Amino acid sequence: MGKANTEKRPISFWGIGPIFVILSLLVSGMTLFFTFRNPEYFRFKCCSGLFYIVGFIVTIFGFSLGVGGGVKIRKYFINNILAIKGEYGIVRNPVYSGILFVMTGIFLCLQSWLILVTIPFTYFILKLLLTREDKALTEAFGEEYIQYKKEVNAIIPKVASFYPAFFYPEETRKITENLSVIKSHDGNIYIYKTENQCLCFDTGYGNKELVDGLKKLKINPDDVSKVFLTHTDHDHTKGIHLFKNAEIYFGKNEEPLINGTKHRFSILYSNPKITRKYTLLANHQVITIDNTEIKIVFMPGHTIGQVTYLINDSIAITGDAIIWQNGFIKPFYRLLNMKHRQAKKSAKELTKYQGKYIICTAHTGVINANFNDISYR
């Protein structure tokens, strides 16, 4: 995510939108007119149920893509931000792409042969219209946009684009003299060294990548004295076995998820049990280790016991309380939250640390303390 290298905005807010919307309405209107006027010529009647199902799925996908891409588009425009994650990590033009997918889904439901003509026609006209926008964005954002174009398609998404559009952890490295981040598949764990102890925040998947990351940073897992869990989802707890000598800590409201009294997703899935001895933490409790103070702040929503750890009033380990996407702090993805309304409140609460703290998320990297020109709305 970057900003334009000029104060002048590269394109107008509406861009090609009005032209494409009018074109889409005209094409859709003509398709519907001919399909219903002469169904014997323009409708096929085989596998009706299959086409209804596929059409419905394509329509919902297109609607979600278009709405998701359009929610913050004005803020990206005002701040000259190049959005490259979320819906913009799936396709570069999610609003236009969404319209095209909705049209396709509707025509599939109608079982209209005209889909074979109208959708390719609309697609190629859209590609032609986007040429001007591509040129302007290349001039404004330079190499960043060129690289973005290589990785993400303009209209039709690549299958490989979906996952990294929403999960893009930090690479293994030292952040400060005391703080390090280690990548474990699609997430991060954090290591903090006090004067005499080595602390671990979350434990990742316990995979080879995590083990290699510890070796790279010359951290012996046997030297880790304490593991602080932001919550107990499997991608945060599977690596506990690596830290054999560590005491385990997590928020007291999270305990029902590991003792079987509360299910993570209804009755479909429960979090893995933690068989080792653990210590439960209270909201606003402060733990002092050597010269380091760790404050526990409950941030429920993603799970019932999700917590954030504040280290020495300068570092926030947030787990899945938030994501960092296109310059904005946002709540974690709705489908993965136990209570999304609470998650939104927690995310808003965490914005007060932006610009003052190094904010360490679990799946979307690190927000530097000096990045304070955009905030959650």
XYZ file of C-alpha atoms in Angstrom:
377
model
C 0.000 0.000 0.000
C 1.488 3.320 -1.075
C 0.657 6.925 -1.782
C 0.802 8.712 -5.094
C 4.062 10.525 -5.760
C 2.168 13.700 -6.597
C -0.240 15.959 -4.764
C -2.516 15.916 -7.787
C -4.866 12.936 -7.847
C -4.045 10.624 -10.762
C -7.664 10.249 -11.927
C -11.063 11.763 -11.175
C -13.112 10.116 -8.441
C -15.719 8.696 -10.839
C -13.162 7.560 -13.431
C -14.785 5.398 -16.094
C -17.591 4.444 -13.692
C -20.498 6.376 -15.260
C -19.649 5.168 -18.771
C -19.324 1.546 -17.679
C -22.499 1.596 -15.582
C -24.523 3.055 -18.470
C -23.027 0.486 -20.844
C -23.814 -2.348 -18.411
C -27.422 -1.189 -18.006
C -27.916 -0.946 -21.754
C -26.410 -4.372 -22.422
C -28.346 -5.967 -19.548
C -31.572 -4.322 -20.641
C -31.223 -5.540 -24.211
C -30.335 -9.050 -23.043
C -33.355 -9.236 -20.745
C -35.642 -7.826 -23.452
C -34.662 -10.372 -26.094
C -34.509 -13.268 -23.632
C -38.058 -12.733 -22.363
C -39.531 -11.678 -25.695
C -38.256 -14.722 -27.564
C -37.436 -17.372 -24.962
C -37.749 -20.131 -27.530
C -34.672 -18.730 -29.294
C -32.609 -17.302 -26.464
C -33.101 -19.616 -23.481
C -31.642 -23.065 -22.977
C -33.468 -25.474 -20.719
C -30.944 -28.157 -19.827
C -29.604 -28.566 -16.283
C -31.783 -25.730 -14.949
C -31.006 -26.463 -11.298
C -27.263 -26.376 -11.900
C -27.443 -23.024 -13.678
C -29.566 -21.547 -10.874
C -27.012 -22.627 -8.287
C -23.976 -21.431 -10.244
C -25.723 -18.199 -11.201
C -26.644 -17.482 -7.592
C -23.067 -18.110 -6.397
C -21.581 -15.914 -9.141
C -24.082 -13.122 -8.362
C -23.318 -13.185 -4.635
C -19.572 -13.201 -5.332
C -19.885 -10.246 -7.699
C -22.049 -8.302 -5.254
C -19.626 -8.951 -2.367
C -16.634 -8.013 -4.501
C -18.200 -4.797 -5.755
C -19.554 -3.630 -2.407
C -16.395 -4.631 -0.525
C -14.236 -2.776 -3.020
C -16.427 0.303 -2.969
C -16.842 0.771 0.805
C -13.658 2.766 1.335
C -12.966 3.855 -2.224
C -13.622 7.538 -1.405
C -11.075 7.416 1.448
C -8.487 5.805 -0.781
C -9.126 8.489 -3.380
C -8.981 11.419 -0.936
C -5.704 10.176 0.536
C -4.149 9.189 -2.812
C -3.763 5.612 -1.577
C -3.050 2.692 -3.870
C -5.200 -0.081 -2.379
C -3.669 -3.509 -3.056
C -5.176 -5.830 -0.425
C -8.607 -7.181 0.428
C -10.888 -7.043 -2.600
C -8.144 -5.055 -4.368
C -5.830 -8.018 -3.891
C -8.301 -10.220 -5.791
C -8.664 -7.885 -8.774
C -7.415 -4.353 -9.403
C -10.909 -3.074 -10.205
C -13.281 -4.877 -7.820
C -16.235 -2.527 -8.328
C -16.241 -2.920 -12.118
C -15.399 -6.601 -11.850
C -18.250 -7.036 -9.374
C -20.727 -5.523 -11.829
C -19.538 -7.897 -14.542
C -19.888 -10.933 -12.258
C -23.385 -9.871 -11.153
C -24.431 -9.558 -14.804
C -22.973 -13.001 -15.526
C -24.761 -14.559 -12.550
C -28.126 -13.091 -13.511
C -27.811 -14.276 -17.109
C -26.858 -17.764 -15.888
C -29.978 -17.862 -13.718
C -32.044 -16.768 -16.718
C -30.306 -19.418 -18.841
C -29.855 -16.954 -21.667
C -27.700 -17.835 -24.650
C -26.943 -14.139 -24.992
C -24.471 -14.461 -22.138
C -22.057 -15.877 -24.722
C -22.152 -12.539 -26.562
C -22.896 -9.848 -24.002
C -20.400 -10.780 -21.282
C -17.322 -11.039 -23.591
C -18.417 -7.790 -25.287
C -18.765 -5.984 -21.939
C -15.448 -7.408 -20.738
C -13.470 -6.172 -23.733
C -15.090 -2.728 -23.614
C -14.180 -2.512 -19.919
C -10.585 -3.493 -20.675
C -10.459 -0.751 -23.283
C -11.906 1.844 -20.892
C -9.414 0.902 -18.182
C -6.411 1.694 -20.387
C -6.488 5.378 -19.440
C -6.781 4.623 -15.725
C -3.882 2.171 -15.921
C -1.667 4.789 -17.517
C -2.561 7.428 -14.923
C -1.974 5.053 -11.998
C 1.365 3.938 -13.427
C 2.489 7.566 -13.645
C 1.267 8.294 -10.112
C 2.532 5.222 -8.240
C 5.386 4.081 -10.445
C 7.084 0.771 -9.738
C 4.637 -0.172 -6.975
C 1.713 -0.133 -9.398
C 3.729 -1.951 -12.081
C 4.484 -4.734 -9.598
C 0.851 -4.761 -8.471
C -0.253 -5.244 -12.105
C 2.037 -8.255 -12.412
C 0.550 -9.918 -9.351
C -3.156 -9.040 -9.636
C -5.415 -9.175 -12.700
C -7.538 -6.208 -13.726
C -10.987 -7.872 -13.931
C -10.948 -11.675 -13.805
C -9.256 -12.926 -10.625
C -6.529 -15.516 -10.490
C -7.224 -18.360 -8.070
C -3.794 -17.789 -6.542
C -4.713 -14.189 -5.674
C -7.477 -14.920 -3.171
C -5.528 -16.073 -0.126
C -2.699 -13.478 -0.168
C -5.317 -10.763 -0.675
C -6.451 -11.299 2.917
C -3.514 -12.975 4.670
C -0.122 -11.298 4.207
C 2.075 -11.788 7.282
C 5.371 -10.042 7.936
C 8.548 -11.838 6.900
C 10.807 -13.089 9.683
C 13.016 -10.251 10.955
C 14.034 -8.129 13.914
C 11.731 -5.140 14.389
C 13.585 -3.466 17.267
C 16.478 -4.463 19.490
C 14.064 -6.375 21.737
C 11.225 -7.306 19.399
C 11.287 -9.858 16.557
C 8.617 -11.259 14.241
C 8.573 -14.794 12.831
C 6.419 -15.957 9.948
C 4.465 -19.189 10.365
C 2.533 -19.964 7.167
C -0.163 -17.231 6.974
C 0.496 -15.732 10.407
C 3.098 -14.221 12.693
C 4.362 -14.834 16.180
C 6.364 -12.253 18.105
C 9.384 -12.690 20.371
C 10.257 -10.056 22.969
C 13.453 -10.169 25.003
C 13.529 -8.567 28.439
C 16.711 -8.137 30.434
C 16.805 -11.804 31.487
C 13.903 -13.581 29.779
C 12.602 -14.454 26.327
C 8.843 -14.045 25.845
C 6.721 -15.423 23.007
C 3.386 -14.000 21.866
C 1.294 -16.687 20.133
C 2.926 -19.829 18.774
C 1.777 -20.197 15.162
C 1.370 -23.570 13.497
C 4.500 -25.144 14.930
C 5.623 -25.830 11.352
C 9.078 -26.008 9.766
C 8.876 -22.368 8.713
C 8.469 -21.374 12.353
C 11.367 -23.593 13.457
C 13.562 -22.160 10.681
C 12.572 -18.642 11.707
C 13.637 -19.254 15.293
C 16.985 -20.574 14.035
C 17.447 -17.605 11.722
C 17.025 -15.204 14.648
C 19.188 -17.445 16.861
C 16.373 -18.030 19.340
C 16.373 -21.332 21.200
C 12.742 -22.292 21.917
C 13.918 -23.924 25.162
C 14.969 -20.457 26.358
C 11.442 -19.048 26.026
C 10.152 -18.666 29.579
C 6.607 -17.467 28.914
C 4.070 -17.808 26.106
C 1.285 -15.226 25.960
C -1.640 -16.232 23.736
C -3.869 -13.549 22.235
C -6.544 -16.265 21.836
C -6.707 -20.037 21.394
C -7.454 -20.664 17.706
C -5.340 -23.491 16.297
C -3.152 -21.188 14.185
C -2.059 -19.456 17.396
C -1.608 -22.510 19.628
C -0.324 -25.437 17.535
C 3.284 -24.418 18.164
C 3.028 -24.573 21.956
C 4.886 -27.902 21.983
C 8.028 -26.172 20.692
C 8.343 -24.110 23.870
C 8.725 -26.898 26.402
C 9.887 -24.769 29.331
C 7.434 -21.908 28.921
C 4.564 -20.954 31.192
C 1.298 -20.426 29.252
C -0.883 -17.328 29.714
C -4.136 -16.170 28.096
C -7.291 -14.205 28.930
C -9.688 -15.772 31.394
C -12.693 -15.273 29.094
C -11.070 -17.599 26.571
C -11.057 -20.670 28.804
C -14.551 -21.924 27.759
C -13.215 -22.398 24.228
C -10.594 -24.918 25.312
C -12.486 -26.811 28.002
C -15.414 -27.706 25.757
C -18.084 -25.518 27.366
C -18.140 -23.139 24.366
C -17.773 -23.962 20.669
C -15.778 -21.756 18.300
C -18.244 -22.104 15.406
C -21.550 -23.333 16.814
C -21.239 -27.106 17.207
C -19.189 -27.472 14.046
C -15.749 -26.706 15.464
C -14.094 -26.389 18.857
C -10.681 -24.972 19.608
C -7.926 -27.470 20.474
C -7.457 -28.239 24.144
C -4.398 -26.976 25.963
C -3.205 -29.871 28.100
C -0.359 -28.043 29.815
C -0.803 -25.966 32.934
C -1.823 -22.398 32.149
C -2.494 -19.113 33.933
C -5.584 -17.003 33.228
C -5.246 -13.231 32.913
C -7.688 -10.496 33.966
C -8.618 -7.381 32.011
C -6.185 -4.487 32.677
C -3.889 -6.771 34.662
C -0.241 -5.714 34.518
C 2.613 -8.220 34.608
C 6.133 -6.973 35.284
C 9.069 -9.033 34.024
C 12.492 -7.524 34.702
C 12.136 -3.932 33.476
C 9.239 -4.761 31.134
C 5.567 -4.061 31.860
C 2.911 -6.006 29.978
C -0.659 -4.786 30.237
C -3.528 -7.092 29.290
C -6.494 -5.481 27.527
C -9.537 -7.556 26.592
C -10.538 -7.034 22.946
C -13.399 -9.510 22.377
C -15.126 -10.163 19.075
C -12.896 -12.430 17.072
C -13.160 -14.825 20.004
C -14.808 -14.300 23.374
C -11.451 -14.015 25.122
C -9.290 -12.259 22.529
C -6.751 -9.968 24.243
C -4.163 -7.393 23.241
C -0.836 -7.140 25.044
C 0.660 -3.672 25.556
C 4.422 -3.794 26.162
C 6.054 -0.815 27.886
C 3.487 1.590 26.436
C 5.152 1.276 23.045
C 4.192 -2.072 21.467
C 0.742 -3.622 20.955
C 0.458 -7.341 20.151
C -3.100 -7.556 18.805
C -3.536 -11.099 17.513
C -6.729 -11.186 15.456
C -8.365 -8.187 17.104
C -7.610 -6.205 13.935
C -6.265 -6.346 10.419
C -4.178 -3.672 8.687
C -5.526 -3.188 5.181
C -4.792 -0.471 2.643
C -3.835 2.073 5.296
C -6.745 1.403 7.649
C -7.200 -0.477 10.897
C -10.222 -2.741 10.497
C -11.868 -5.529 12.501
C -10.910 -9.067 11.557
C -12.872 -10.730 8.759
C -16.569 -11.033 9.604
C -16.966 -14.723 8.782
C -14.206 -15.641 11.230
C -15.448 -13.518 14.137
C -17.609 -14.958 16.891
C -19.245 -11.546 17.503
C -18.525 -9.089 14.729
C -20.201 -6.132 16.430
C -17.855 -6.528 19.377
C -14.931 -6.957 16.988
C -15.747 -3.581 15.412
C -15.743 -1.908 18.828
C -12.417 -3.518 19.691
C -10.880 -2.407 16.387
C -12.042 1.147 16.960
C -10.570 1.084 20.455
C -7.207 -0.020 19.080
C -6.948 2.968 16.749
C -5.988 5.181 19.697
C -2.598 3.410 19.736
C -1.933 4.137 16.079
C 0.993 6.488 15.610
C 2.101 5.962 19.207
C 2.727 2.199 19.338
C 4.257 -0.399 17.061
C 1.118 -2.433 16.331
C 1.755 -6.100 15.606
C -1.097 -7.958 13.912
C -1.258 -11.717 13.486
C -1.960 -11.994 9.755
C -1.469 -8.565 8.143
C 1.944 -7.395 9.262
C 3.240 -4.599 11.466
C 2.004 -0.995 11.616
C 4.929 1.315 12.249
C 4.542 3.794 15.090
C 5.071 6.769 12.786
C 2.195 5.847 10.442
C -0.544 8.111 11.722
C -2.163 9.837 8.755
C -4.979 7.335 8.211
C -7.318 5.932 10.835
C -10.284 3.638 11.250
C -13.721 5.173 10.663
